CSV table of C-alpha atoms and ligand atoms in Angstrom, one decimal:
chain,number,residue,atom,x,y,z
P,1,UNK,CA,-173.4,-104.0,-55.8
P,2,UNK,CA,-174.6,-103.6,-59.5
P,3,UNK,CA,-173.5,-100.6,-61.3
P,4,UNK,CA,-175.1,-98.9,-64.4
P,5,UNK,CA,-173.7,-95.5,-64.6
P,6,UNK,CA,-170.1,-96.5,-63.8
P,7,UNK,CA,-167.9,-99.6,-64.3
P,8,UNK,CA,-166.1,-100.7,-61.1
P,9,UNK,CA,-163.3,-103.4,-61.6
P,10,UNK,CA,-160.2,-104.4,-59.3
P,11,UNK,CA,-157.1,-106.1,-60.7
P,12,UNK,CA,-153.9,-106.6,-59.3
P,13,UNK,CA,-154.6,-104.2,-56.5
P,14,UNK,CA,-155.4,-101.4,-58.7
P,15,UNK,CA,-159.0,-100.4,-58.9
P,16,UNK,CA,-160.5,-98.5,-61.8
P,17,UNK,CA,-163.7,-96.6,-62.1
P,18,UNK,CA,-164.9,-96.0,-65.6
P,19,UNK,CA,-167.6,-93.2,-66.0
P,20,UNK,CA,-170.1,-95.1,-68.1
P,21,UNK,CA,-172.7,-93.1,-69.9
P,22,UNK,CA,-171.1,-92.6,-73.2
P,23,UNK,CA,-174.4,-91.5,-75.2
P,24,UNK,CA,-174.3,-88.5,-72.9
P,25,UNK,CA,-170.5,-88.3,-73.0
P,26,UNK,CA,-170.4,-89.4,-69.4
P,27,UNK,CA,-172.0,-86.6,-68.1
P,28,UNK,CA,-172.5,-86.3,-64.2
P,29,UNK,CA,-176.0,-86.8,-63.1
P,30,UNK,CA,-177.5,-87.7,-59.7
P,31,UNK,CA,-177.7,-91.5,-60.3
P,32,UNK,CA,-174.0,-91.5,-61.7
P,33,UNK,CA,-172.9,-89.7,-58.4
P,34,UNK,CA,-174.7,-92.0,-56.0
P,35,UNK,CA,-172.9,-95.0,-57.6
P,36,UNK,CA,-169.3,-93.3,-57.4
P,37,UNK,CA,-169.9,-92.5,-54.1
P,38,UNK,CA,-170.6,-96.1,-53.2
P,39,UNK,CA,-167.7,-97.4,-55.5
P,40,UNK,CA,-165.5,-94.8,-53.5
P,41,UNK,CA,-166.7,-96.4,-50.0
P,42,UNK,CA,-165.9,-99.7,-51.4
P,43,UNK,CA,-162.3,-98.7,-52.6
P,44,UNK,CA,-161.7,-96.9,-48.8
P,45,UNK,CA,-162.6,-99.9,-47.1
P,46,UNK,CA,-160.6,-102.4,-49.3
P,47,UNK,CA,-157.2,-102.4,-48.0
P,48,UNK,CA,-156.0,-104.6,-50.8
P,49,UNK,CA,-156.5,-101.7,-53.3
P,50,UNK,CA,-153.2,-99.5,-53.5
P,51,UNK,CA,-154.2,-97.1,-56.4
P,52,UNK,CA,-157.5,-95.8,-58.1
P,53,UNK,CA,-157.6,-95.1,-61.7
P,54,UNK,CA,-160.9,-92.8,-63.0
P,55,UNK,CA,-161.5,-92.7,-66.7
P,56,UNK,CA,-164.1,-92.7,-69.0
P,57,UNK,CA,-165.9,-95.2,-71.5
P,58,UNK,CA,-166.1,-94.7,-75.3
P,59,UNK,CA,-163.8,-93.1,-77.7
P,60,UNK,CA,-164.6,-89.5,-77.1
P,61,UNK,CA,-164.8,-88.3,-73.4
P,62,UNK,CA,-163.6,-88.7,-69.9
P,63,UNK,CA,-166.7,-86.7,-68.8
P,64,UNK,CA,-168.4,-83.6,-70.5
P,65,UNK,CA,-169.5,-82.1,-67.4
P,66,UNK,CA,-172.7,-82.1,-65.2
P,67,UNK,CA,-175.5,-83.4,-67.2
P,68,UNK,CA,-177.0,-80.6,-68.6
P,69,UNK,CA,-180.5,-81.7,-69.2
P,70,UNK,CA,-180.8,-83.0,-65.4
P,71,UNK,CA,-179.4,-79.5,-64.4
P,72,UNK,CA,-181.8,-77.6,-66.4
P,73,UNK,CA,-184.7,-79.2,-64.6
P,74,UNK,CA,-183.4,-78.5,-60.9
P,75,UNK,CA,-184.7,-75.6,-59.1
P,76,UNK,CA,-182.1,-73.2,-57.5
P,77,UNK,CA,-182.0,-75.4,-54.2
P,78,UNK,CA,-181.8,-78.6,-56.0
P,79,UNK,CA,-179.0,-77.3,-57.8
P,80,UNK,CA,-177.3,-76.3,-54.4
P,81,UNK,CA,-177.7,-79.6,-53.3
P,82,UNK,CA,-176.5,-81.1,-56.3
P,83,UNK,CA,-173.2,-78.8,-56.2
P,84,UNK,CA,-172.6,-80.0,-52.6
P,85,UNK,CA,-173.1,-83.5,-53.5
P,86,UNK,CA,-170.4,-83.2,-55.9
P,87,UNK,CA,-168.0,-81.1,-54.1
P,88,UNK,CA,-168.4,-84.0,-51.3
P,89,UNK,CA,-167.7,-86.8,-53.8
P,90,UNK,CA,-164.8,-85.1,-55.1
P,91,UNK,CA,-163.4,-84.4,-51.7
P,92,UNK,CA,-163.9,-88.1,-51.0
P,93,UNK,CA,-161.6,-88.7,-54.1
P,94,UNK,CA,-159.0,-86.3,-52.8
P,95,UNK,CA,-159.2,-87.5,-49.2
P,96,UNK,CA,-158.8,-91.4,-50.4
P,97,UNK,CA,-156.0,-93.1,-48.1
P,98,UNK,CA,-154.5,-94.2,-51.7
P,99,UNK,CA,-153.4,-92.3,-54.9
P,100,UNK,CA,-156.0,-91.6,-57.6
P,101,UNK,CA,-154.6,-91.2,-61.0
P,102,UNK,CA,-156.9,-89.3,-63.5
P,103,UNK,CA,-156.7,-91.1,-67.0
P,104,UNK,CA,-158.5,-88.3,-69.2
P,105,UNK,CA,-159.3,-89.9,-72.5
P,106,UNK,CA,-161.2,-87.1,-74.2
P,107,UNK,CA,-163.4,-84.2,-73.2
P,108,UNK,CA,-162.8,-83.2,-69.5
P,109,UNK,CA,-164.9,-80.2,-69.4
P,110,UNK,CA,-166.6,-78.6,-66.4
P,111,UNK,CA,-167.2,-81.3,-63.8
P,112,UNK,CA,-165.2,-83.5,-65.8
P,113,UNK,CA,-162.2,-81.5,-65.3
P,114,UNK,CA,-163.2,-80.9,-61.8
P,115,UNK,CA,-163.2,-84.8,-61.1
P,116,UNK,CA,-159.7,-84.9,-62.8
P,117,UNK,CA,-158.4,-82.3,-60.5
P,118,UNK,CA,-159.5,-83.9,-57.4
P,119,UNK,CA,-157.2,-86.8,-58.3
P,120,UNK,CA,-153.6,-86.9,-57.3
P,121,UNK,CA,-152.1,-86.5,-60.9
P,122,UNK,CA,-153.5,-86.6,-64.2
P,123,UNK,CA,-152.4,-88.3,-67.4
P,124,UNK,CA,-153.9,-87.5,-70.8
P,125,UNK,CA,-154.6,-88.9,-74.1
P,126,UNK,CA,-153.2,-86.4,-77.0
P,127,UNK,CA,-156.9,-86.0,-77.8
P,128,UNK,CA,-157.9,-84.6,-74.1
P,129,UNK,CA,-159.8,-81.3,-74.1
P,130,UNK,CA,-160.1,-79.7,-70.7
P,131,UNK,CA,-162.0,-76.5,-69.8
P,132,UNK,CA,-164.5,-75.1,-67.3
P,133,UNK,CA,-166.9,-73.9,-69.5
P,134,UNK,CA,-169.8,-73.3,-67.1
P,135,UNK,CA,-169.6,-69.5,-67.8
P,136,UNK,CA,-170.9,-70.0,-71.2
P,137,UNK,CA,-174.0,-71.4,-69.6
P,138,UNK,CA,-174.4,-68.3,-67.2
P,139,UNK,CA,-173.0,-70.7,-64.5
P,140,UNK,CA,-169.8,-70.9,-62.6
P,141,UNK,CA,-167.8,-74.2,-61.9
P,142,UNK,CA,-169.8,-75.7,-58.7
P,143,UNK,CA,-167.8,-79.1,-58.0
P,144,UNK,CA,-164.7,-77.4,-56.3
P,145,UNK,CA,-163.2,-76.7,-59.7
P,146,UNK,CA,-162.6,-72.7,-58.9
P,147,UNK,CA,-160.9,-73.9,-55.6
P,148,UNK,CA,-158.5,-76.9,-57.0
P,149,UNK,CA,-157.5,-75.0,-60.5
P,150,UNK,CA,-156.7,-71.5,-58.6
P,151,UNK,CA,-154.6,-73.8,-56.0
P,152,UNK,CA,-152.8,-75.5,-58.8
P,153,UNK,CA,-152.0,-73.1,-61.7
P,154,UNK,CA,-152.4,-69.9,-59.6
P,155,UNK,CA,-155.3,-67.3,-59.4
P,156,UNK,CA,-154.6,-65.2,-62.6
P,157,UNK,CA,-154.6,-68.1,-65.0
P,158,UNK,CA,-157.6,-69.8,-63.2
P,159,UNK,CA,-159.6,-66.6,-63.7
P,160,UNK,CA,-158.6,-66.4,-67.3
P,161,UNK,CA,-159.8,-70.0,-67.8
P,162,UNK,CA,-163.1,-69.6,-65.8
P,163,UNK,CA,-164.0,-66.0,-67.2
P,164,UNK,CA,-163.3,-67.3,-70.7
P,165,UNK,CA,-164.9,-70.7,-70.5
P,166,UNK,CA,-162.3,-71.6,-73.3
P,167,UNK,CA,-161.2,-75.1,-74.0
P,168,UNK,CA,-157.7,-76.1,-74.1
P,169,UNK,CA,-156.1,-78.9,-75.5
P,170,UNK,CA,-153.5,-81.6,-73.6
P,171,UNK,CA,-150.3,-79.7,-74.6
P,172,UNK,CA,-151.6,-76.3,-73.0
P,173,UNK,CA,-152.8,-78.3,-69.8
P,174,UNK,CA,-149.3,-79.7,-69.6
P,175,UNK,CA,-147.8,-76.1,-70.2
P,176,UNK,CA,-150.1,-74.7,-67.5
P,177,UNK,CA,-149.1,-77.8,-65.0
P,178,UNK,CA,-152.6,-79.2,-64.9
P,179,UNK,CA,-151.7,-82.6,-66.3
P,180,UNK,CA,-148.2,-84.7,-65.6
P,181,UNK,CA,-147.9,-86.5,-69.0
P,182,UNK,CA,-149.6,-86.6,-72.5
P,183,UNK,CA,-150.0,-90.1,-74.1
P,184,UNK,CA,-150.5,-91.4,-77.3
P,185,UNK,CA,-154.4,-92.3,-77.3
P,186,UNK,CA,-154.0,-95.8,-77.7
P,187,UNK,CA,-151.4,-96.0,-75.1
P,188,UNK,CA,-153.1,-94.1,-72.1
P,189,UNK,CA,-154.0,-96.9,-70.3
P,190,UNK,CA,-150.9,-98.7,-70.5
P,191,UNK,CA,-148.9,-95.6,-69.3
P,192,UNK,CA,-151.3,-95.0,-66.7
P,193,UNK,CA,-151.2,-98.6,-65.6
P,194,UNK,CA,-147.4,-98.8,-65.8
P,195,UNK,CA,-147.1,-95.7,-63.2
P,196,UNK,CA,-150.0,-97.3,-61.1
P,197,UNK,CA,-148.2,-100.7,-60.7
P,198,UNK,CA,-144.7,-98.7,-59.8
P,199,UNK,CA,-147.1,-97.2,-57.0
P,200,UNK,CA,-149.0,-100.4,-56.1
P,201,UNK,CA,-145.7,-102.1,-55.1
P,202,UNK,CA,-144.8,-99.4,-52.5
P,203,UNK,CA,-145.8,-99.4,-48.6
P,204,UNK,CA,-149.6,-98.5,-48.3
P,205,UNK,CA,-148.7,-96.6,-45.0
P,206,UNK,CA,-146.0,-95.0,-46.7
P,207,UNK,CA,-148.1,-93.8,-49.6
P,208,UNK,CA,-150.7,-92.6,-47.3
P,209,UNK,CA,-148.5,-90.7,-45.1
P,210,UNK,CA,-146.7,-89.1,-48.0
P,211,UNK,CA,-150.1,-88.0,-49.6
P,212,UNK,CA,-151.7,-86.6,-46.6
P,213,UNK,CA,-148.1,-84.7,-45.7
P,214,UNK,CA,-148.3,-83.1,-49.3
P,215,UNK,CA,-151.8,-82.4,-49.2
P,216,UNK,CA,-152.0,-81.0,-45.9
P,217,UNK,CA,-148.5,-79.5,-45.5
P,218,UNK,CA,-148.8,-77.1,-48.8
P,219,UNK,CA,-152.0,-75.6,-47.1
P,220,UNK,CA,-150.0,-73.9,-44.3
P,221,UNK,CA,-146.9,-72.5,-44.0
P,222,UNK,CA,-143.4,-73.9,-44.7
P,223,UNK,CA,-142.4,-74.2,-41.0
P,224,UNK,CA,-146.0,-76.2,-40.0
P,225,UNK,CA,-145.5,-78.1,-43.4
P,226,UNK,CA,-142.4,-79.5,-42.3
P,227,UNK,CA,-143.8,-80.3,-38.9
P,228,UNK,CA,-146.6,-82.1,-40.7
P,229,UNK,CA,-144.0,-84.0,-42.6
P,230,UNK,CA,-142.4,-84.7,-39.6
P,231,UNK,CA,-145.4,-86.7,-38.1
P,232,UNK,CA,-146.1,-88.5,-41.2
P,233,UNK,CA,-142.3,-89.7,-41.2
P,234,UNK,CA,-142.7,-90.8,-37.7
P,235,UNK,CA,-145.8,-92.8,-38.7
P,236,UNK,CA,-144.3,-94.6,-42.0
P,237,UNK,CA,-141.4,-95.4,-39.5
P,238,UNK,CA,-143.3,-97.2,-37.1
P,239,UNK,CA,-145.1,-99.4,-39.8
P,240,UNK,CA,-144.3,-102.9,-40.6
P,241,UNK,CA,-143.7,-102.0,-44.4
P,242,UNK,CA,-140.8,-99.7,-43.0
P,243,UNK,CA,-139.1,-102.7,-41.2
P,244,UNK,CA,-139.8,-104.6,-44.3
P,245,UNK,CA,-138.5,-101.8,-46.7
P,246,UNK,CA,-135.1,-101.5,-44.6
P,247,UNK,CA,-134.4,-105.1,-43.9
P,248,UNK,CA,-135.3,-105.9,-47.7
P,249,UNK,CA,-132.6,-103.2,-48.7
P,250,UNK,CA,-129.8,-104.8,-46.0
P,251,UNK,CA,-130.9,-108.3,-47.4
P,252,UNK,CA,-130.4,-107.4,-50.8
P,253,UNK,CA,-134.0,-108.5,-51.9
P,254,UNK,CA,-137.1,-106.8,-53.1
P,255,UNK,CA,-139.5,-105.7,-50.2
P,256,UNK,CA,-143.0,-107.2,-49.9
P,257,UNK,CA,-144.9,-104.6,-48.6
P,258,UNK,CA,-148.2,-105.7,-46.6
P,259,UNK,CA,-149.8,-102.3,-45.9
P,260,UNK,CA,-150.5,-103.3,-41.8
P,261,UNK,CA,-151.8,-100.3,-40.1
P,262,UNK,CA,-149.4,-101.0,-37.0
R,301,CO8,N1,-174.5,-83.2,-70.2
R,301,CO8,C1,-175.9,-83.6,-70.9
R,301,CO8,N2,-175.7,-84.2,-72.2
R,301,CO8,C2,-174.4,-84.1,-72.7
R,301,CO8,C3,-173.4,-83.1,-72.3
R,301,CO8,C4,-173.8,-82.8,-70.9
R,301,CO8,N3,-172.9,-82.1,-70.1
R,301,CO8,N4,-172.4,-83.4,-73.0
R,301,CO8,C5,-172.8,-83.8,-74.3
R,301,CO8,N5,-173.9,-84.4,-74.1
R,301,CO8,C6,-174.5,-85.0,-75.1
R,301,CO8,C7,-175.3,-84.3,-76.0
R,301,CO8,O1,-176.4,-83.7,-75.8
R,301,CO8,C8,-175.5,-85.2,-77.3
R,301,CO8,O2,-176.5,-86.1,-76.8
R,301,CO8,P1,-177.7,-86.4,-78.1
R,301,CO8,O3,-176.9,-87.3,-79.0
R,301,CO8,O4,-178.8,-87.2,-77.7
R,301,CO8,O5,-177.8,-85.2,-78.8
R,301,CO8,C9,-174.3,-86.3,-76.9
R,301,CO8,O6,-173.9,-86.2,-75.4
R,301,CO8,C10,-173.2,-86.3,-78.0
R,301,CO8,O7,-172.5,-85.1,-77.7
R,301,CO8,P2,-172.4,-84.0,-79.1
R,301,CO8,O8,-173.3,-84.3,-80.0
R,301,CO8,O9,-172.6,-82.7,-78.5
R,301,CO8,O10,-170.9,-84.1,-79.5
R,301,CO8,P3,-169.8,-83.2,-79.9
R,301,CO8,O11,-168.7,-84.1,-80.4
R,301,CO8,O12,-170.6,-82.5,-81.2
R,301,CO8,O13,-169.5,-82.0,-78.8
R,301,CO8,C11,-168.8,-81.4,-76.7
R,301,CO8,C12,-168.8,-82.5,-77.7
R,301,CO8,C13,-168.3,-80.3,-77.1
R,301,CO8,C14,-168.3,-82.1,-75.3
R,301,CO8,C15,-170.3,-80.8,-76.6
R,301,CO8,O14,-171.1,-82.0,-76.3
R,301,CO8,C16,-170.4,-80.1,-75.3
R,301,CO8,O15,-170.3,-78.8,-75.4
R,301,CO8,N6,-170.8,-80.5,-74.2
R,301,CO8,C17,-171.5,-79.7,-73.0
R,301,CO8,C18,-170.2,-79.5,-72.1
R,301,CO8,C19,-170.2,-78.5,-71.1
R,301,CO8,O16,-170.9,-77.4,-71.0
R,301,CO8,N7,-169.8,-78.8,-69.9
R,301,CO8,C20,-170.2,-78.2,-68.8
R,301,CO8,C21,-171.4,-78.9,-68.1
R,301,CO8,S1,-172.1,-77.8,-66.7
R,301,CO8,C22,-170.9,-78.3,-65.5
R,301,CO8,O17,-170.2,-79.1,-65.6
R,301,CO8,C23,-171.3,-77.9,-64.0
R,301,CO8,C24,-170.6,-78.6,-62.9
R,301,CO8,C25,-170.9,-77.9,-61.7
R,301,CO8,C26,-172.4,-78.1,-61.5
R,301,CO8,C27,-173.0,-77.4,-60.2
R,301,CO8,C28,-174.3,-78.1,-59.8
R,301,CO8,C29,-175.2,-77.3,-59.8
């Protein structure tokens, strides 16, 4: 399948999706969402892919939000469906069986911040700007941003950012715990790839279990979370990757993980 609004590539077991509408600062419209949805299905089905990276083309933006010109022509019902479409697609990123990293290379506003928040973690360029400015348009975030931000930084800080709609620079995003790392702009992809390669060398079954356990376990009380961890541990333990990992340690060699689901 050929894409116009995103670029999709796979190299060394790492898939990269680039938002690719640079003239509109990679704003999210229906056509882009349809392509992103298809690309995510391809990522999910391809068991050779160990990590997904999301980033933007051009020098200025990761994603500057939902496409305001398309949005302004929608009737309320179309806008509600568009919001649900974005929510479902971002939930698909969150539910991928592999880690997803956002490489935020510039503006990540509105839907852009919401896309990054749906990833497992975020590395950002020193030029990155985050924000949920929807309130300034008379709107509220509609792609899961109110929910994911509040869960990440707490209700009060999320409310301040959503109520004011103010933009924050990468250093504030780091201070608030929204991003894991600030990188020199020109080194962003190298830094992200370094971490992606470290992850890609690990066992697929264990990665999936770790991701699911952290996501599902932190949504419930600690005791239930520990039980979820216990189930995830059991699944990892019966995998071929676990046999390979433990044997490789004892044989003093590097493991070669195949990610077989048995
Ligand atoms: N949608 C459409 N076009 C955009 C968007 C956008 N979100 N952002 C930028 N563009 C376009 C501009 O219109 C401009 O196009 P043109 O050259 O044809 O005039 C081009 O990109 C370059 O932008 P600027 O000239 O404005 O570039 P600047 O460097 O001066 O400013 C900014 C960059 C600060 C990022 C500025 O463009 C801006 O404020 N953009 C809008 C940011 C915003 O408000 N984002 C939130 C959008 S709403 C949203 O995301 C809601 C999500 C939930 C929706 C739920 C569905 C109903």
